[in-house]
Amino acid sequence: MSQRSWAEPWKIKVVEPIHMTTRSERERHIRVAGYNTFLLRSDEVYIDLLTDSGTSAMSDRQWAGMMMGDEAYAGSRNFYNLEKSVRDVYGYEELIPTHQGRGAEHLLSKLLITPGDHVPGNMYFTTTRLHQELAGGTFHDVIIDEAHDPASLHPFKGNIDLAKLDAIVHEYGAARIPYVCVAVTVNLAGGQPVSMQNLLDVWSYCRARGIKVMLDATRAVENAWFIQQREVGMGDRTVAEILRRMCDLSDGATMSGKKDSLVNIGGWLGLRDKALVAKAQNLAVVYEGLHTYGGLAGRDLEAMAIGIRESVQEEYIRSRIGQVYYLGERLQDAGVPIVTPIGGHAVFLDAAAMLPHLPREQFPAQALAAALYVESGVRAMERGAVSAGRDPLTGHNRYPKLELVRLTIPRRVYTQAHMDVVAESVISLFQEREKVHGLQFIYEPEYLRFFQAQFAPVGAPVVLDGPAEAYHAAVRSFALTGRR
Ligand code: F0G
């Protein structure tokens, strides 16, 4: 992609100041945050690439829509607008709004999984798998092998390996498999897409055996763009057409609107089966709120209804992914090891390749994300062994093949100059990579530990100000309350 081919189809109307900090300030901040970038305050960050979730800039249309919020408890007109957007753009007739993606995952898991069931999926995602496990299910990774190889150039590394899926079906029987969860794109594989052909193959396979197919549609628009760019016979279709066709090959979807749909909060569960919808609406009242608001204000529903339509505009999606590619290609040119092909929402640094001096037990990706913050004030996120957590049966750390740091690009937020600063920061850290120290846990929460865990450098004294015990108590309390 040439550097100027993806200029943003918008201009800036409102700005939010950001500030650079000094290196010694950042050294203190990361220590107090237990070397976990999730525990930094946003004011301590210069360029925030922690996540693309809920960090988008909304359009003037969306802000105008916020003023049209109908805050009625039941039957808000914004719900019907959202329902229409989802029907038009994704094609799911029935919609249950949720406060965010994991709210929809919770409902779906409770609805379909019986304890002892098995749920195949194309690589795990943290919250998705946890909800499946909490409902009594066991997740099985059926993604193609290439997805676990950061250097493989397979154009659809998110694809499901039908032979792996078939092996799970043979082992446990179709009756113990309530659905196959297909993520489009696959976040933890590096934002990698699934091909239309693969979606079709999975759909045909599952239909023949009475197994449902549920999409994780969180970044489905980005997936549709990759299909348009890469898949034979798809180049002359619009992203909107491709997205509809993708969804047609599923029974339903969970959605985190905080990504593709350009909003700061919101999600939904989309379904077609009326009997299932009635049950889902009933569960929604227990966990989210009435089925016409699902934990959201009317204004949030409206912003999402508008964001969904903006997200499938060709020039928008082209510039969105163009910006991610711009950063990725700058890093590649400098020899920094990244996951290839470059993904849709983020550039993933291959921490295992970059820091071969650190064993996996010292969490190289966590250490690299902390070091990048100290180097430059750029906040990234670990996506490796810390995110993978422990095996619920054995209690041992899971060590996934990929040990990555994610530079996640918020939508419509940063400029090309910001991407240049990020590239220069990563490159300068890369040149001094042997100086990065390994980390050890000093606090490990039970669920989704990566969000709140605290670390200290291996071999370094873990004392901040005062005795170690006081420090540990303080970091624990900080993890729980956010107060220092
Ligand atoms: N599915 C995928 C593929 C996701 O990336 C996320 C969130 C969710 C589901 C859950 O949605 O956050 O709205 O509850 N991913 C964020 C991230 C947290 O940073 O990748 P949520």
Coordinates of C-alpha atoms and ligand atoms in Angstrom, one line a residue:
M1 CA 0.0 0.0 0.0
S2 CA 1.6 3.3 -1.0
Q3 CA 1.9 5.8 1.8
R4 CA -0.6 8.4 0.5
S5 CA -3.3 6.1 -0.8
W6 CA -5.3 6.0 2.4
A7 CA -5.8 9.6 3.4
E8 CA -8.6 10.0 6.0
P9 CA -12.1 10.7 4.6
W10 CA -12.7 13.3 7.3
K11 CA -11.2 16.4 8.8
I12 CA -10.7 17.3 12.5
K13 CA -13.3 19.4 14.3
V14 CA -12.6 18.8 18.0
V15 CA -9.2 18.1 19.6
E16 CA -8.1 16.6 22.9
P17 CA -4.7 17.7 24.2
I18 CA -2.1 15.0 25.0
H19 CA 1.1 15.5 26.9
M20 CA 4.6 13.9 26.9
T21 CA 6.1 12.9 30.2
T22 CA 9.8 12.6 31.2
R23 CA 11.5 9.3 31.3
S24 CA 12.0 9.4 35.1
E25 CA 8.3 10.1 35.5
R26 CA 7.5 7.1 33.3
E27 CA 9.9 4.8 35.2
R28 CA 8.0 5.7 38.4
H29 CA 4.6 5.3 36.8
I30 CA 5.3 1.9 35.4
R31 CA 6.7 0.7 38.7
V32 CA 3.6 1.9 40.6
A33 CA 1.4 0.2 37.9
G34 CA 3.2 -3.1 38.6
Y35 CA 4.6 -3.1 35.1
N36 CA 1.1 -3.6 33.8
T37 CA 0.1 -1.0 31.1
F38 CA -3.6 -1.6 32.1
L39 CA -2.9 0.0 35.4
L40 CA -1.4 3.2 34.1
R41 CA -3.5 6.3 34.3
S42 CA -4.4 7.6 30.9
D43 CA -2.9 11.0 31.9
E44 CA 0.5 9.2 32.2
V45 CA 0.3 8.1 28.6
Y46 CA 1.4 10.0 25.4
I47 CA 0.1 7.9 22.6
D48 CA -2.4 5.3 23.7
L49 CA -2.4 2.1 21.7
L50 CA -3.7 -0.1 24.5
T51 CA -6.8 -1.1 22.6
D52 CA -9.1 -0.2 19.7
S53 CA -12.0 -1.0 22.0
G54 CA -14.2 2.0 22.9
T55 CA -11.4 4.4 21.9
S56 CA -12.8 5.6 18.5
A57 CA -13.6 9.2 17.7
M58 CA -17.3 9.6 16.9
S59 CA -18.4 11.6 13.9
D60 CA -20.5 14.8 14.1
R61 CA -23.4 12.7 12.9
Q62 CA -23.0 10.4 15.9
W63 CA -22.7 13.2 18.4
A64 CA -25.9 14.7 16.8
G65 CA -27.5 11.3 17.3
M66 CA -26.5 11.4 21.0
M67 CA -28.7 14.5 21.4
M68 CA -31.6 12.5 20.0
G69 CA -31.5 9.9 22.8
D70 CA -34.9 8.7 23.8
E71 CA -34.3 7.7 27.4
A72 CA -37.6 5.9 27.9
Y73 CA -37.2 2.7 30.0
A74 CA -38.9 0.6 27.4
G75 CA -39.2 0.7 23.6
S76 CA -36.9 3.6 23.1
R77 CA -36.9 4.8 19.4
N78 CA -33.2 4.5 19.4
F79 CA -33.5 0.7 19.9
Y80 CA -35.6 0.5 16.7
N81 CA -33.0 2.5 14.8
L82 CA -30.3 0.2 16.0
E83 CA -32.4 -2.8 15.1
K84 CA -32.8 -1.4 11.6
S85 CA -29.1 -0.8 11.2
V86 CA -28.2 -4.3 12.4
R87 CA -30.9 -5.8 10.0
D88 CA -29.7 -3.7 7.1
V89 CA -25.9 -4.1 7.6
Y90 CA -25.5 -7.5 9.3
G91 CA -28.8 -9.2 8.4
Y92 CA -29.7 -10.5 11.8
E93 CA -33.5 -10.1 12.2
E94 CA -33.4 -10.2 16.0
L95 CA -31.3 -8.1 18.2
I96 CA -30.6 -8.0 21.9
P97 CA -28.5 -5.0 22.9
T98 CA -25.9 -5.5 25.6
H99 CA -23.6 -3.2 27.5
Q100 CA -20.6 -4.5 25.5
G101 CA -19.3 -7.6 23.7
R102 CA -18.8 -9.8 26.8
G103 CA -22.4 -9.1 27.8
A104 CA -23.5 -10.8 24.6
E105 CA -21.0 -13.6 25.1
H106 CA -22.4 -14.2 28.6
L107 CA -25.9 -14.4 27.3
L108 CA -25.0 -16.7 24.4
S109 CA -22.9 -19.0 26.6
K110 CA -25.6 -19.3 29.2
L111 CA -28.2 -19.9 26.5
L112 CA -26.5 -22.6 24.5
I113 CA -23.9 -24.3 26.6
T114 CA -24.8 -27.2 28.9
P115 CA -22.0 -28.3 31.4
G116 CA -19.9 -30.9 29.7
D117 CA -20.3 -29.3 26.2
H118 CA -17.4 -28.5 23.8
V119 CA -17.1 -25.3 21.9
P120 CA -14.6 -25.3 18.9
G121 CA -13.3 -21.9 17.8
N122 CA -10.6 -20.2 15.7
M123 CA -8.2 -19.4 18.5
Y124 CA -9.4 -18.4 21.9
F125 CA -10.3 -14.8 22.9
T126 CA -10.0 -14.0 26.6
T127 CA -13.6 -13.0 27.5
T128 CA -15.2 -15.4 25.0
R129 CA -13.4 -18.5 26.3
L130 CA -14.0 -17.5 29.9
H131 CA -17.7 -17.2 29.4
Q132 CA -17.8 -20.6 27.7
E133 CA -15.8 -22.1 30.6
L134 CA -18.0 -20.4 33.3
A135 CA -21.1 -22.0 31.5
G136 CA -19.4 -25.4 31.9
G137 CA -18.0 -25.7 28.4
T138 CA -14.6 -26.6 27.1
F139 CA -13.0 -24.5 24.4
H140 CA -11.1 -26.2 21.5
D141 CA -8.8 -24.3 19.2
V142 CA -9.5 -25.4 15.6
I143 CA -7.6 -22.6 13.8
I144 CA -5.2 -23.5 11.0
D145 CA -1.6 -24.1 12.1
E146 CA -0.3 -21.1 10.1
A147 CA -2.1 -18.9 12.6
H148 CA 0.4 -19.9 15.3
D149 CA 3.4 -19.0 13.1
P150 CA 4.0 -15.2 13.3
A151 CA 6.1 -15.4 10.1
S152 CA 3.6 -17.3 7.9
L153 CA 2.3 -15.2 5.0
H154 CA -1.0 -17.1 4.6
P155 CA -3.6 -14.5 3.5
F156 CA -6.4 -15.9 5.7
K157 CA -4.6 -17.0 8.9
G158 CA -7.9 -16.9 10.8
N159 CA -9.4 -19.8 8.8
I160 CA -10.7 -22.9 10.6
D161 CA -9.0 -26.2 9.9
L162 CA -11.9 -28.4 8.9
A163 CA -9.9 -31.5 9.8
K164 CA -9.4 -30.3 13.3
L165 CA -13.0 -29.4 13.6
D166 CA -14.0 -32.9 12.3
A167 CA -11.7 -34.5 14.9
I168 CA -13.5 -32.7 17.7
V169 CA -16.9 -33.6 16.3
H170 CA -15.8 -37.3 16.1
E171 CA -14.4 -37.3 19.6
Y172 CA -17.3 -35.7 21.5
G173 CA -20.2 -36.1 19.1
A174 CA -22.2 -33.3 17.4
A175 CA -24.8 -33.4 20.2
R176 CA -22.2 -32.1 22.7
I177 CA -21.2 -29.2 20.4
P178 CA -23.8 -26.5 20.7
Y179 CA -22.0 -24.2 18.3
V180 CA -18.8 -23.3 16.6
C181 CA -17.5 -19.8 17.4
V182 CA -16.0 -18.1 14.4
A183 CA -14.2 -14.9 15.1
V184 CA -13.8 -12.5 12.1
T185 CA -11.1 -11.2 12.3
V186 CA -9.0 -13.2 14.9
N187 CA -7.7 -10.8 17.4
L188 CA -5.1 -12.9 19.2
A189 CA -3.7 -14.3 15.9
G190 CA -2.8 -10.8 15.0
G191 CA -6.1 -9.4 13.6
Q192 CA -6.1 -12.1 10.8
P193 CA -9.1 -12.6 8.6
V194 CA -11.2 -15.7 7.6
S195 CA -11.9 -16.2 4.0
M196 CA -15.4 -16.4 2.5
Q197 CA -14.6 -19.9 1.2
N198 CA -13.7 -21.0 4.7
L199 CA -16.9 -19.5 6.2
L200 CA -18.9 -21.4 3.5
D201 CA -17.1 -24.6 4.2
V202 CA -17.6 -24.3 8.0
W203 CA -21.3 -23.4 7.4
S204 CA -21.9 -26.4 5.1
Y205 CA -20.1 -28.8 7.5
C206 CA -22.0 -27.6 10.6
R207 CA -25.4 -27.5 8.9
A208 CA -25.0 -31.1 7.8
R209 CA -24.5 -32.1 11.4
G210 CA -27.0 -29.8 13.2
I211 CA -24.3 -27.7 14.8
K212 CA -24.9 -23.9 15.0
V213 CA -22.3 -21.3 13.7
M214 CA -22.0 -18.2 15.8
L215 CA -19.8 -15.4 14.6
D216 CA -17.8 -13.1 16.9
A217 CA -18.5 -10.2 14.6
T218 CA -16.5 -7.7 16.6
R219 CA -14.2 -6.8 13.7
A220 CA -16.3 -8.3 10.9
V221 CA -16.1 -5.2 8.8
E222 CA -12.3 -5.3 8.8
N223 CA -12.6 -9.0 7.8
A224 CA -14.8 -8.1 4.9
W225 CA -12.2 -5.6 3.7
F226 CA -9.5 -8.3 3.6
I227 CA -11.8 -10.6 1.7
Q228 CA -12.4 -7.8 -0.9
Q229 CA -8.7 -7.2 -1.2
R230 CA -7.4 -10.8 -1.1
E231 CA -10.0 -13.4 -2.1
V232 CA -10.3 -14.4 -5.7
G233 CA -13.6 -13.3 -7.2
M234 CA -14.4 -10.8 -4.4
G235 CA -12.6 -7.7 -5.6
D236 CA -15.6 -6.2 -7.3
R237 CA -18.0 -6.5 -4.3
T238 CA -18.5 -3.8 -1.8
V239 CA -17.4 -4.3 1.8
A240 CA -21.1 -4.0 2.8
E241 CA -22.1 -6.8 0.4
I242 CA -19.3 -9.0 1.6
L243 CA -20.2 -8.4 5.3
R244 CA -23.8 -9.4 4.6
R245 CA -22.7 -12.6 2.9
M246 CA -20.4 -13.5 5.8
C247 CA -23.3 -13.1 8.3
D248 CA -25.6 -15.1 6.0
L249 CA -23.3 -18.0 6.8
S250 CA -24.1 -18.0 10.5
D251 CA -27.0 -18.5 12.9
G252 CA -26.2 -15.5 14.9
A253 CA -23.4 -13.3 16.3
T254 CA -22.0 -11.6 19.4
M255 CA -20.8 -8.1 18.8
S256 CA -18.6 -5.6 20.6
G257 CA -19.7 -2.3 19.0
K258 CA -16.7 -0.7 20.7
K259 CA -14.6 -1.8 17.8
D260 CA -16.0 -1.8 14.2
S261 CA -19.0 0.3 15.1
L262 CA -17.1 3.4 16.1
V263 CA -18.7 3.9 19.6
N264 CA -17.3 4.2 23.1
I265 CA -19.7 1.6 24.6
G266 CA -22.2 -1.0 23.5
G267 CA -22.7 -4.4 22.0
W268 CA -25.4 -6.8 20.9
L269 CA -26.4 -10.4 20.3
G270 CA -27.9 -11.0 16.9
L271 CA -30.0 -14.1 16.3
R272 CA -32.5 -15.5 13.8
D273 CA -34.2 -18.4 15.7
K274 CA -37.4 -16.9 17.4
A275 CA -37.5 -19.5 20.2
L276 CA -33.9 -18.7 21.1
V277 CA -34.6 -15.0 21.0
A278 CA -37.3 -15.3 23.6
K279 CA -34.9 -17.0 25.9
A280 CA -32.1 -14.5 25.2
Q281 CA -34.4 -11.6 25.9
N282 CA -35.4 -13.2 29.2
L283 CA -31.8 -13.7 30.2
A284 CA -31.1 -10.1 29.2
V285 CA -33.5 -8.8 31.8
V286 CA -31.5 -10.6 34.5
Y287 CA -28.0 -9.6 33.4
E288 CA -28.1 -6.5 31.2
G289 CA -31.4 -4.7 31.5
L290 CA -34.7 -4.7 29.5
H291 CA -34.3 -6.2 26.1
T292 CA -34.8 -2.9 24.4
Y293 CA -31.8 -1.2 26.1
G294 CA -29.5 -3.9 27.3
G295 CA -27.5 -1.8 29.8
L296 CA -27.1 1.2 27.5
A297 CA -28.6 4.6 27.4
G298 CA -30.9 5.5 24.4
R299 CA -28.2 7.9 23.2
D300 CA -25.6 5.1 23.2
L301 CA -28.0 2.9 21.1
E302 CA -28.3 5.8 18.6
A303 CA -24.6 6.4 18.3
M304 CA -24.1 2.7 17.5
A305 CA -27.0 2.7 15.0
I306 CA -25.2 5.5 13.1
G307 CA -21.7 4.1 13.6
I308 CA -22.7 0.8 12.1
R309 CA -23.6 2.5 8.8
E310 CA -20.4 4.6 8.8
S311 CA -18.3 1.6 9.4
V312 CA -19.1 0.0 6.0
Q313 CA -18.2 3.0 3.9
E314 CA -15.5 2.0 1.6
E315 CA -13.3 5.1 2.0
Y316 CA -13.5 4.8 5.8
I317 CA -12.4 1.2 6.0
R318 CA -9.7 1.7 3.5
S319 CA -8.1 4.5 5.4
R320 CA -8.6 2.7 8.7
I321 CA -6.6 -0.4 7.7
G322 CA -4.3 1.8 5.5
Q323 CA -3.1 3.5 8.7
V324 CA -2.4 0.2 10.4
Y325 CA -0.4 -0.9 7.4
Y326 CA 1.5 2.3 7.3
L327 CA 2.8 1.7 10.9
G328 CA 3.4 -2.0 10.2
E329 CA 5.4 -1.4 7.1
R330 CA 7.6 1.2 8.8
L331 CA 8.5 -1.4 11.4
Q332 CA 9.0 -4.1 8.9
D333 CA 11.4 -1.9 6.9
A334 CA 13.5 -1.4 10.0
G335 CA 13.7 -5.2 10.6
V336 CA 11.4 -5.3 13.7
P337 CA 9.8 -8.7 14.0
I338 CA 6.1 -8.4 13.6
V339 CA 3.2 -10.8 12.9
T340 CA 2.7 -11.0 9.1
P341 CA 0.6 -10.3 7.2
I342 CA -0.2 -7.1 9.1
G343 CA -3.6 -7.4 10.7
G344 CA -6.7 -5.2 10.6
H345 CA -6.7 -3.4 13.9
A346 CA -3.2 -3.6 15.2
V347 CA 0.5 -4.3 14.6
F348 CA 1.7 -7.1 16.7
L349 CA 5.3 -7.2 17.8
D350 CA 6.8 -10.7 18.1
A351 CA 8.2 -10.4 21.6
A352 CA 9.5 -13.9 21.6
A353 CA 11.6 -13.2 18.5
M354 CA 12.6 -9.7 19.7
L355 CA 13.7 -10.8 23.3
P356 CA 15.3 -14.2 22.9
H357 CA 17.3 -13.6 26.1
L358 CA 14.0 -13.8 28.2
P359 CA 12.5 -17.2 28.9
R360 CA 8.7 -17.5 28.6
E361 CA 8.4 -17.7 32.4
Q362 CA 9.6 -14.1 32.5
F363 CA 6.8 -12.9 30.3
P364 CA 8.8 -11.2 27.5
A365 CA 5.7 -9.6 25.9
Q366 CA 4.7 -8.0 29.3
A367 CA 8.2 -6.8 29.7
L368 CA 8.4 -5.4 26.2
A369 CA 5.1 -3.5 26.6
A370 CA 6.4 -2.0 29.9
A371 CA 9.7 -1.1 28.3
L372 CA 8.1 0.6 25.4
Y373 CA 6.1 2.8 27.7
V374 CA 9.2 3.8 29.6
E375 CA 11.0 4.5 26.3
S376 CA 8.4 6.7 24.7
G377 CA 5.1 7.1 26.6
V378 CA 3.4 4.8 24.1
R379 CA 1.0 2.4 25.7
A380 CA 0.6 -1.1 24.2
M381 CA -0.7 -4.4 25.5
E382 CA 0.6 -7.8 26.2
R383 CA -1.0 -10.6 24.2
G384 CA 0.9 -13.7 25.3
A385 CA 1.2 -16.0 28.3
V386 CA -0.2 -13.4 30.8
S387 CA -3.3 -13.0 28.7
A388 CA -3.6 -16.8 28.2
G389 CA -4.0 -17.3 32.0
R390 CA -3.9 -20.7 33.7
D391 CA -5.4 -24.0 32.6
P392 CA -8.6 -24.4 34.8
L393 CA -7.9 -28.1 35.3
T394 CA -4.2 -28.2 36.0
G395 CA -3.7 -24.6 37.3
H396 CA -0.5 -24.4 35.2
N397 CA 0.3 -21.3 33.2
R398 CA -0.7 -21.6 29.6
Y399 CA 2.1 -20.7 27.2
P400 CA 0.5 -20.0 23.8
K401 CA 2.8 -20.2 20.7
L402 CA 2.4 -16.5 20.2
E403 CA 4.0 -14.1 22.6
L404 CA 3.0 -10.7 21.3
V405 CA 2.8 -7.0 22.1
R406 CA -0.2 -5.4 20.4
L407 CA 0.1 -1.8 19.1
T408 CA -3.7 -1.3 18.6
I409 CA -4.8 1.6 16.5
P410 CA -7.9 3.5 17.7
R411 CA -10.2 4.4 14.8
R412 CA -10.2 8.0 13.5
V413 CA -8.0 9.2 16.5
Y414 CA -4.3 9.5 15.7
T415 CA -2.5 11.0 12.7
Q416 CA 0.3 9.8 10.5
A417 CA 2.7 11.9 12.6
H418 CA 1.7 9.9 15.7
M419 CA 2.3 6.7 13.7
D420 CA 5.8 8.0 12.9
V421 CA 6.5 8.7 16.6
V422 CA 5.4 5.2 17.5
A423 CA 7.5 3.6 14.7
E424 CA 10.6 5.6 15.8
S425 CA 10.0 4.6 19.5
V426 CA 9.7 0.9 18.7
I427 CA 12.7 1.0 16.4
S428 CA 14.9 2.7 19.1
L429 CA 13.8 0.1 21.7
F430 CA 14.5 -2.7 19.2
Q431 CA 18.1 -1.4 18.9
E432 CA 18.5 -1.7 22.6
R433 CA 16.4 -4.8 23.2
E434 CA 18.9 -6.8 25.1
K435 CA 18.5 -4.4 28.0
V436 CA 14.8 -5.3 28.6
H437 CA 14.4 -7.2 31.9
G438 CA 12.1 -10.1 32.6
L439 CA 9.1 -9.9 35.0
Q440 CA 7.6 -12.0 37.8
F441 CA 4.1 -11.9 39.3
I442 CA 3.6 -10.2 42.6
Y443 CA -0.2 -10.2 42.3
E444 CA -2.3 -12.4 40.2
P445 CA -6.1 -12.1 40.1
E446 CA -8.2 -15.2 39.5
Y447 CA -10.1 -14.1 36.3
L448 CA -8.7 -12.4 33.2
R449 CA -5.5 -11.8 35.1
F450 CA -3.9 -9.6 32.4
F451 CA -6.2 -6.7 33.3
Q452 CA -5.2 -6.3 36.9
A453 CA -2.0 -8.4 37.5
Q454 CA 1.1 -6.7 39.1
F455 CA 4.7 -7.6 38.3
A456 CA 8.2 -6.7 39.4
P457 CA 11.5 -7.2 37.5
V458 CA 13.0 -10.6 38.0
G459 CA 15.9 -10.4 40.5
A460 CA 15.2 -6.7 41.4
P461 CA 14.0 -5.8 44.9
V462 CA 10.3 -5.3 44.8
V463 CA 10.4 -2.4 47.3
L464 CA 9.0 0.9 46.1
D465 CA 8.7 3.2 49.1
G466 CA 9.1 1.3 52.3
P467 CA 9.0 -2.4 53.2
A468 CA 8.0 -5.0 50.6
E469 CA 4.9 -6.0 52.5
A470 CA 3.5 -2.5 52.5
Y471 CA 4.3 -2.2 48.8
H472 CA 2.5 -5.5 48.0
A473 CA -0.6 -4.4 50.1
A474 CA -0.6 -1.1 48.3
V475 CA -0.4 -2.5 44.8
R476 CA -3.2 -5.0 45.6
S477 CA -5.4 -2.3 46.9
F478 CA -4.5 -0.2 43.8
A479 CA -5.5 -3.1 41.6
L480 CA -8.9 -3.3 43.3
T481 CA -9.7 0.3 43.8
G482 CA -7.5 2.2 41.3
R483 CA -6.3 4.5 44.1
R484 CA -2.8 5.0 45.2
Ligands
F0G1 N1 -14.4 -10.5 21.0 C1 -13.3 -10.0 20.5 C2 -12.6 -10.5 19.3 C3 -12.7 -8.9 21.2 O1 -11.5 -8.4 20.7 C4 -13.3 -8.4 22.4 C5 -12.7 -7.3 23.1 C6 -14.5 -9.0 22.8 C7 -15.0 -10.1 22.1 C8 -15.2 -8.5 24.0 O2 -15.8 -7.3 23.8 O3 -14.6 -5.7 25.3 O4 -16.9 -5.2 24.3 O5 -16.7 -6.9 26.1 N2 -11.5 -6.9 22.9 C9 -10.9 -5.8 23.6 C10 -9.5 -5.7 23.1 C11 -11.0 -5.8 25.1 O6 -8.7 -4.8 23.6 O7 -9.1 -6.5 22.2 P1 -16.0 -6.2 25.0

